């Protein structure tokens, strides 16, 4: 494994599979109460410059279950919010802690933190990527479908952090990926370059959700206005008209098609309440798998 988990673009297919296999093992150990306190005495600093429920709780609980400790640093209340340079924060935290998880806006801030920290850094969401979430999604899909290779993943919605990470993660694991985004809301150009450069890649970016979802094995969506984009909500609601994952759209997918949503969801916007409830078991399994996938990442990055 590399020193950090900053974005899935940095990981090889083998490294992603290694994390998924370890995540399955972590889940098995937790369910069967097999001791796995491999990070005894270790501390993870968690920096949050945006809100969180799942990421905070799953990292904190995960560190506890691994025998270690996690501490919460709010961007606003720490010196980070008062402008202390990230390269200094990195060098200070590295002297107290064994790993850093950070949720923030700019991917460049996370990359900078990792450059100056001698300890592992994990991206807990930036505007560009949400690698931990997508590892949990891939784990959940493989768990239910027994494989990833050759399955069709359809993403419907904003070309945001989730879309970026799903395209990269899905393609690296041999899935066919179809993304439907309205004009002006495409995934990041670095992701599109990667997707178009993958040999044998069956990637498409389309405007019509129906084209993306046709014959899909898993349909994934996310909010239309991400954290930090709240003021664009009205404009976005208009731009995303017709992009709701509803019953009519799901009719076009394969029978037995899964639905994933990283949550929080805005039911009645990007997903209908009916589709959400029909797939609630898969969606909450996906939430649970954040815990197991992150324990795998923490173990692989922070073990001696
Ligand atoms: N899916 C996810 O990252 O949830 P939180 O924003 O609650 O952490
Ligand atoms: N795209 C969403 C994901 C939340 C987990 C956001 O960035 O707000």
CSV table of C-alpha atoms and ligand atoms in Angstrom, one decimal:
chain,number,residue,atom,x,y,z
A,1,UNK,CA,0.0,0.0,0.0
A,2,UNK,CA,1.0,3.6,-0.5
A,3,UNK,CA,1.5,5.9,2.5
A,4,UNK,CA,-1.8,7.7,2.1
A,5,UNK,CA,-5.3,7.3,0.7
A,6,UNK,CA,-6.0,10.6,-1.1
A,7,UNK,CA,-7.9,9.6,-4.2
A,8,UNK,CA,-8.6,6.3,-6.0
A,9,UNK,CA,-6.7,7.6,-9.1
A,10,UNK,CA,-3.5,6.9,-7.0
A,11,UNK,CA,-4.4,3.3,-6.3
A,12,UNK,CA,-3.8,0.3,-8.6
A,13,UNK,CA,-6.6,-2.3,-9.1
A,14,UNK,CA,-4.6,-4.7,-6.9
A,15,UNK,CA,-4.5,-2.2,-4.1
A,16,UNK,CA,-8.2,-1.6,-4.3
A,17,UNK,CA,-8.9,-5.3,-4.2
A,18,UNK,CA,-6.5,-5.7,-1.3
A,19,UNK,CA,-8.6,-3.1,0.7
A,20,UNK,CA,-11.9,-4.8,-0.3
A,21,UNK,CA,-10.6,-8.2,0.8
A,22,UNK,CA,-9.4,-6.8,4.1
A,23,UNK,CA,-12.7,-5.0,4.6
A,24,UNK,CA,-14.6,-8.4,4.2
A,25,UNK,CA,-12.2,-9.8,6.8
A,26,UNK,CA,-12.8,-6.9,9.2
A,27,UNK,CA,-16.6,-7.4,8.8
A,28,UNK,CA,-16.3,-11.1,9.5
A,29,UNK,CA,-14.1,-10.4,12.6
A,30,UNK,CA,-16.5,-7.8,13.9
A,31,UNK,CA,-19.6,-10.0,13.4
A,32,UNK,CA,-18.0,-13.0,15.0
A,33,UNK,CA,-16.4,-11.0,17.8
A,34,UNK,CA,-12.9,-12.2,16.8
A,35,UNK,CA,-10.4,-9.8,18.4
A,36,UNK,CA,-8.7,-7.5,15.9
A,37,UNK,CA,-7.2,-4.7,18.0
A,38,UNK,CA,-4.3,-4.4,15.6
A,39,UNK,CA,-3.9,-0.6,16.2
A,40,UNK,CA,-3.6,-0.8,20.0
A,41,UNK,CA,-2.1,2.5,21.3
A,42,UNK,CA,-2.5,4.3,18.0
A,43,UNK,CA,-4.3,7.6,17.5
A,44,UNK,CA,-6.1,9.0,14.5
A,45,UNK,CA,-6.6,12.8,14.2
A,46,UNK,CA,-9.9,13.6,12.4
A,47,UNK,CA,-10.1,17.1,10.9
A,48,UNK,CA,-13.6,18.2,9.8
A,49,UNK,CA,-14.0,21.4,7.8
A,50,UNK,CA,-17.5,20.2,6.6
A,51,UNK,CA,-20.4,18.4,8.4
A,52,UNK,CA,-20.5,14.7,8.8
A,53,UNK,CA,-22.5,11.9,10.5
A,54,UNK,CA,-21.3,8.6,8.8
A,55,UNK,CA,-17.7,9.5,8.3
A,56,UNK,CA,-17.1,10.8,11.8
A,57,UNK,CA,-18.9,8.0,13.5
A,58,UNK,CA,-17.5,5.2,11.4
A,59,UNK,CA,-13.9,6.4,11.7
A,60,UNK,CA,-14.2,7.0,15.4
A,61,UNK,CA,-15.9,3.6,16.1
A,62,UNK,CA,-13.5,1.9,13.7
A,63,UNK,CA,-10.4,3.2,15.6
A,64,UNK,CA,-11.9,2.1,18.9
A,65,UNK,CA,-12.7,-1.4,17.5
A,66,UNK,CA,-9.1,-1.6,16.3
A,67,UNK,CA,-7.9,-0.9,19.8
A,68,UNK,CA,-6.9,2.7,19.1
A,69,UNK,CA,-8.3,6.1,19.6
A,70,UNK,CA,-9.7,8.9,17.4
A,71,UNK,CA,-9.9,12.6,18.1
A,72,UNK,CA,-12.2,15.1,16.5
A,73,UNK,CA,-10.8,18.4,15.4
A,74,UNK,CA,-13.3,20.9,14.0
A,75,UNK,CA,-11.9,23.2,11.4
A,76,UNK,CA,-13.7,26.1,13.0
A,77,UNK,CA,-12.5,25.5,16.6
A,78,UNK,CA,-8.9,24.5,15.9
A,79,UNK,CA,-6.2,26.9,14.6
A,80,UNK,CA,-6.8,25.5,11.1
A,81,UNK,CA,-9.9,27.7,10.9
A,82,UNK,CA,-7.8,30.7,11.8
A,83,UNK,CA,-5.4,30.1,8.9
A,84,UNK,CA,-2.6,28.1,10.4
A,85,UNK,CA,-0.7,26.8,7.4
A,86,UNK,CA,-1.6,23.2,6.5
A,87,UNK,CA,2.1,22.3,6.3
A,88,UNK,CA,2.6,23.3,9.9
A,89,UNK,CA,-0.6,21.5,11.1
A,90,UNK,CA,0.8,18.4,9.3
A,91,UNK,CA,4.1,18.5,11.1
A,92,UNK,CA,2.5,19.1,14.5
A,93,UNK,CA,-0.1,16.3,14.2
A,94,UNK,CA,2.6,13.9,13.0
A,95,UNK,CA,4.4,14.3,16.4
A,96,UNK,CA,1.3,13.3,18.4
A,97,UNK,CA,-0.7,11.0,16.2
A,98,UNK,CA,-0.3,8.0,13.9
A,99,UNK,CA,-2.7,9.0,11.2
A,100,UNK,CA,-4.8,11.9,10.0
A,101,UNK,CA,-8.3,11.8,8.4
A,102,UNK,CA,-9.4,15.0,6.8
A,103,UNK,CA,-12.7,16.2,5.3
A,104,UNK,CA,-12.4,19.6,3.5
A,105,UNK,CA,-13.0,21.5,0.3
A,106,UNK,CA,-9.9,21.6,-1.8
A,107,UNK,CA,-8.2,18.4,-2.8
A,108,UNK,CA,-5.0,20.4,-3.0
A,109,UNK,CA,-5.2,20.9,0.8
A,110,UNK,CA,-5.3,17.2,1.4
A,111,UNK,CA,-2.4,16.6,-1.0
A,112,UNK,CA,-0.4,19.3,0.8
A,113,UNK,CA,-1.2,17.8,4.2
A,114,UNK,CA,0.0,14.4,3.0
A,115,UNK,CA,3.2,15.9,1.6
A,116,UNK,CA,4.2,17.5,4.9
A,117,UNK,CA,2.9,14.8,7.3
A,118,UNK,CA,5.2,11.9,7.9
A,119,UNK,CA,2.2,9.8,9.0
A,120,UNK,CA,-0.7,8.4,6.7
A,121,UNK,CA,-3.3,10.8,5.5
A,122,UNK,CA,-6.8,9.6,4.5
A,123,UNK,CA,-9.2,11.7,2.5
A,124,UNK,CA,-12.6,11.7,4.2
A,125,UNK,CA,-14.2,13.8,1.3
A,126,UNK,CA,-13.1,16.8,-0.7
A,127,UNK,CA,-14.9,18.6,-3.5
A,128,UNK,CA,-13.0,16.3,-5.9
A,129,UNK,CA,-13.2,12.9,-4.3
A,130,UNK,CA,-14.8,10.6,-1.7
A,131,UNK,CA,-12.6,7.5,-1.9
A,132,UNK,CA,-13.7,5.9,1.4
A,133,UNK,CA,-17.3,6.1,0.4
A,134,UNK,CA,-16.6,4.4,-2.9
A,135,UNK,CA,-14.6,1.7,-1.3
A,136,UNK,CA,-17.7,0.9,0.8
A,137,UNK,CA,-19.9,1.0,-2.3
A,138,UNK,CA,-17.6,-1.4,-4.2
A,139,UNK,CA,-17.6,-3.7,-1.1
A,140,UNK,CA,-21.4,-3.6,-0.9
A,141,UNK,CA,-21.8,-4.3,-4.6
A,142,UNK,CA,-19.3,-7.2,-4.6
A,143,UNK,CA,-21.0,-8.6,-1.4
A,144,UNK,CA,-24.4,-8.7,-3.1
A,145,UNK,CA,-23.5,-9.5,-6.7
A,146,UNK,CA,-20.4,-11.7,-5.8
A,147,UNK,CA,-18.2,-9.9,-8.4
A,148,UNK,CA,-17.5,-6.5,-9.9
A,149,UNK,CA,-15.9,-7.3,-13.2
A,150,UNK,CA,-18.3,-7.0,-16.1
A,151,UNK,CA,-21.2,-5.4,-14.1
A,152,UNK,CA,-22.7,-2.1,-15.4
A,153,UNK,CA,-22.6,0.8,-12.9
A,154,UNK,CA,-24.9,3.7,-13.8
A,155,UNK,CA,-24.4,7.1,-12.0
A,156,UNK,CA,-27.2,9.6,-12.4
A,157,UNK,CA,-26.7,13.2,-11.2
A,158,UNK,CA,-24.0,15.7,-10.5
A,159,UNK,CA,-20.5,15.1,-11.7
A,160,UNK,CA,-19.3,15.6,-8.2
A,161,UNK,CA,-16.9,14.0,-5.7
A,162,UNK,CA,-19.0,10.8,-5.7
A,163,UNK,CA,-19.2,10.6,-9.5
A,164,UNK,CA,-15.5,11.2,-9.8
A,165,UNK,CA,-14.6,8.5,-7.4
A,166,UNK,CA,-17.2,6.0,-8.7
A,167,UNK,CA,-16.0,6.4,-12.3
A,168,UNK,CA,-12.4,5.7,-11.2
A,169,UNK,CA,-13.1,3.0,-8.7
A,170,UNK,CA,-15.6,1.2,-11.0
A,171,UNK,CA,-13.4,1.2,-14.0
A,172,UNK,CA,-10.3,0.1,-12.0
A,173,UNK,CA,-12.3,-2.9,-10.8
A,174,UNK,CA,-13.4,-3.8,-14.4
A,175,UNK,CA,-16.9,-2.5,-14.3
A,176,UNK,CA,-18.6,-0.8,-17.2
A,177,UNK,CA,-19.5,2.7,-16.1
A,178,UNK,CA,-22.2,5.0,-17.6
A,179,UNK,CA,-22.6,8.5,-16.1
A,180,UNK,CA,-25.6,10.7,-16.9
A,181,UNK,CA,-25.0,14.3,-16.0
A,182,UNK,CA,-26.7,17.5,-17.3
A,183,UNK,CA,-24.6,19.8,-19.4
A,184,UNK,CA,-22.4,22.0,-17.3
A,185,UNK,CA,-22.3,19.4,-14.5
A,186,UNK,CA,-19.8,17.0,-15.9
A,187,UNK,CA,-17.3,15.0,-13.8
A,188,UNK,CA,-13.8,16.5,-13.4
A,189,UNK,CA,-11.7,16.6,-16.6
A,190,UNK,CA,-8.9,14.6,-14.9
A,191,UNK,CA,-11.4,11.8,-14.3
A,192,UNK,CA,-12.7,11.9,-17.8
A,193,UNK,CA,-9.2,11.8,-19.2
A,194,UNK,CA,-8.5,8.8,-17.0
A,195,UNK,CA,-11.8,7.1,-18.0
A,196,UNK,CA,-11.2,7.6,-21.7
A,197,UNK,CA,-7.6,6.4,-21.4
A,198,UNK,CA,-8.4,3.0,-19.8
A,199,UNK,CA,-7.7,0.2,-22.2
A,200,UNK,CA,-10.8,-1.9,-22.9
A,201,UNK,CA,-12.8,0.7,-20.9
A,202,UNK,CA,-16.5,0.8,-21.5
A,203,UNK,CA,-17.1,4.2,-20.2
A,204,UNK,CA,-19.8,6.7,-21.4
A,205,UNK,CA,-20.9,10.1,-20.4
A,206,UNK,CA,-24.4,10.7,-21.5
A,207,UNK,CA,-27.1,13.4,-20.9
A,208,UNK,CA,-30.1,11.1,-20.7
A,209,UNK,CA,-30.5,9.1,-17.4
A,210,UNK,CA,-32.5,6.5,-19.4
A,211,UNK,CA,-29.4,5.8,-21.6
A,212,UNK,CA,-27.2,5.4,-18.5
A,213,UNK,CA,-29.6,3.2,-16.6
A,214,UNK,CA,-30.6,0.8,-19.4
A,215,UNK,CA,-29.4,-2.7,-18.4
A,216,UNK,CA,-27.6,-1.4,-15.4
A,217,UNK,CA,-26.7,-3.8,-12.5
A,218,UNK,CA,-26.3,-1.0,-10.0
A,219,UNK,CA,-27.7,2.5,-10.1
A,220,UNK,CA,-26.0,5.2,-7.9
A,221,UNK,CA,-27.1,8.8,-7.3
A,222,UNK,CA,-26.2,11.6,-5.0
A,223,UNK,CA,-27.5,15.0,-4.0
A,224,UNK,CA,-27.7,17.8,-6.6
A,225,UNK,CA,-26.1,20.4,-4.3
A,226,UNK,CA,-23.1,19.2,-2.3
A,227,UNK,CA,-21.7,20.7,0.8
A,228,UNK,CA,-20.5,24.2,0.0
A,229,UNK,CA,-23.0,24.6,-2.9
A,230,UNK,CA,-26.1,25.3,-0.8
A,231,UNK,CA,-26.6,28.7,-2.4
A,232,UNK,CA,-26.8,27.1,-5.9
A,233,UNK,CA,-29.7,24.9,-4.8
A,234,UNK,CA,-32.4,26.7,-6.8
A,235,UNK,CA,-30.4,26.8,-10.0
A,236,UNK,CA,-29.4,23.2,-9.6
A,237,UNK,CA,-32.9,22.0,-8.9
A,238,UNK,CA,-33.8,23.3,-12.3
A,239,UNK,CA,-30.7,22.0,-14.1
A,240,UNK,CA,-31.3,18.5,-12.7
A,241,UNK,CA,-35.0,18.3,-13.7
A,242,UNK,CA,-35.6,14.7,-15.1
A,243,UNK,CA,-32.6,13.3,-13.2
A,244,UNK,CA,-34.6,11.7,-10.3
A,245,UNK,CA,-33.9,8.0,-9.9
A,246,UNK,CA,-37.6,6.9,-9.7
A,247,UNK,CA,-39.6,3.8,-10.4
A,248,UNK,CA,-40.0,4.6,-14.2
A,249,UNK,CA,-36.2,4.9,-14.6
A,250,UNK,CA,-35.5,1.8,-12.6
A,251,UNK,CA,-37.8,-0.2,-15.0
A,252,UNK,CA,-35.0,0.2,-17.6
A,253,UNK,CA,-32.3,-1.5,-15.4
A,254,UNK,CA,-31.7,-5.2,-15.1
A,255,UNK,CA,-34.1,-7.1,-12.9
A,256,UNK,CA,-32.4,-7.4,-9.5
A,257,UNK,CA,-30.5,-4.1,-10.1
A,258,UNK,CA,-29.0,-2.6,-6.9
A,259,UNK,CA,-29.3,1.0,-5.8
A,260,UNK,CA,-26.7,2.8,-3.8
A,261,UNK,CA,-26.7,6.3,-2.2
A,262,UNK,CA,-23.9,7.6,0.0
A,263,UNK,CA,-26.4,9.6,2.1
A,264,UNK,CA,-27.7,12.0,3.2
A,265,UNK,CA,-30.5,11.7,0.6
A,266,UNK,CA,-33.0,14.3,-0.5
A,267,UNK,CA,-35.9,12.1,-1.2
A,268,UNK,CA,-38.1,13.4,-4.0
A,269,UNK,CA,-35.1,15.1,-5.6
A,270,UNK,CA,-32.3,12.8,-6.8
A,271,UNK,CA,-34.2,9.7,-5.7
A,272,UNK,CA,-37.9,8.9,-5.2
A,273,UNK,CA,-39.0,7.8,-1.7
A,274,UNK,CA,-40.3,4.6,-3.3
A,275,UNK,CA,-37.0,3.6,-4.9
A,276,UNK,CA,-35.2,4.6,-1.7
A,277,UNK,CA,-37.4,2.4,0.5
A,278,UNK,CA,-37.4,-0.5,-2.0
A,279,UNK,CA,-33.5,-0.5,-1.8
A,280,UNK,CA,-33.2,0.6,1.8
A,281,UNK,CA,-31.5,-2.6,2.9
A,282,UNK,CA,-28.7,-2.2,0.3
A,283,UNK,CA,-28.3,1.5,1.1
A,284,UNK,CA,-27.9,1.0,4.8
A,285,UNK,CA,-25.6,-2.0,4.2
A,286,UNK,CA,-23.5,0.5,2.2
A,287,UNK,CA,-23.5,2.8,5.2
A,288,UNK,CA,-22.5,0.0,7.5
A,289,UNK,CA,-19.7,-1.0,5.1
A,290,UNK,CA,-18.1,2.4,5.6
A,291,UNK,CA,-17.0,1.1,9.0
A,292,UNK,CA,-15.5,-2.1,7.7
A,293,UNK,CA,-13.9,-0.6,4.6
A,294,UNK,CA,-12.3,2.2,6.7
A,295,UNK,CA,-11.0,-0.2,9.3
A,296,UNK,CA,-9.3,-2.0,6.4
A,297,UNK,CA,-7.8,1.3,5.2
A,298,UNK,CA,-6.7,2.3,8.7
A,299,UNK,CA,-5.2,-1.1,9.3
A,300,UNK,CA,-3.3,-1.3,6.0
A,301,UNK,CA,-2.0,2.2,6.4
A,302,UNK,CA,-1.3,2.4,10.1
A,303,UNK,CA,-0.1,-1.1,11.1
A,304,UNK,CA,3.5,-1.5,12.2
B,1,LIG,N1,-21.7,9.5,3.1
B,1,LIG,C1,-21.1,10.3,4.0
B,1,LIG,O1,-19.9,10.6,3.8
B,1,LIG,O2,-21.8,10.8,5.0
B,1,LIG,P1,-21.5,11.9,6.0
B,1,LIG,O3,-21.4,13.2,5.3
B,1,LIG,O4,-22.5,11.8,7.1
B,1,LIG,O5,-20.1,11.6,6.6
B,2,LIG,N1,-21.6,15.0,-2.7
B,2,LIG,C1,-21.9,15.1,-1.4
B,2,LIG,C2,-21.6,13.8,-0.6
B,2,LIG,C3,-21.9,13.8,0.8
B,2,LIG,C4,-21.4,12.6,1.5
B,2,LIG,C5,-21.3,16.3,-0.7
B,2,LIG,O1,-20.1,16.5,-1.0
B,2,LIG,O2,-21.9,17.0,0.0
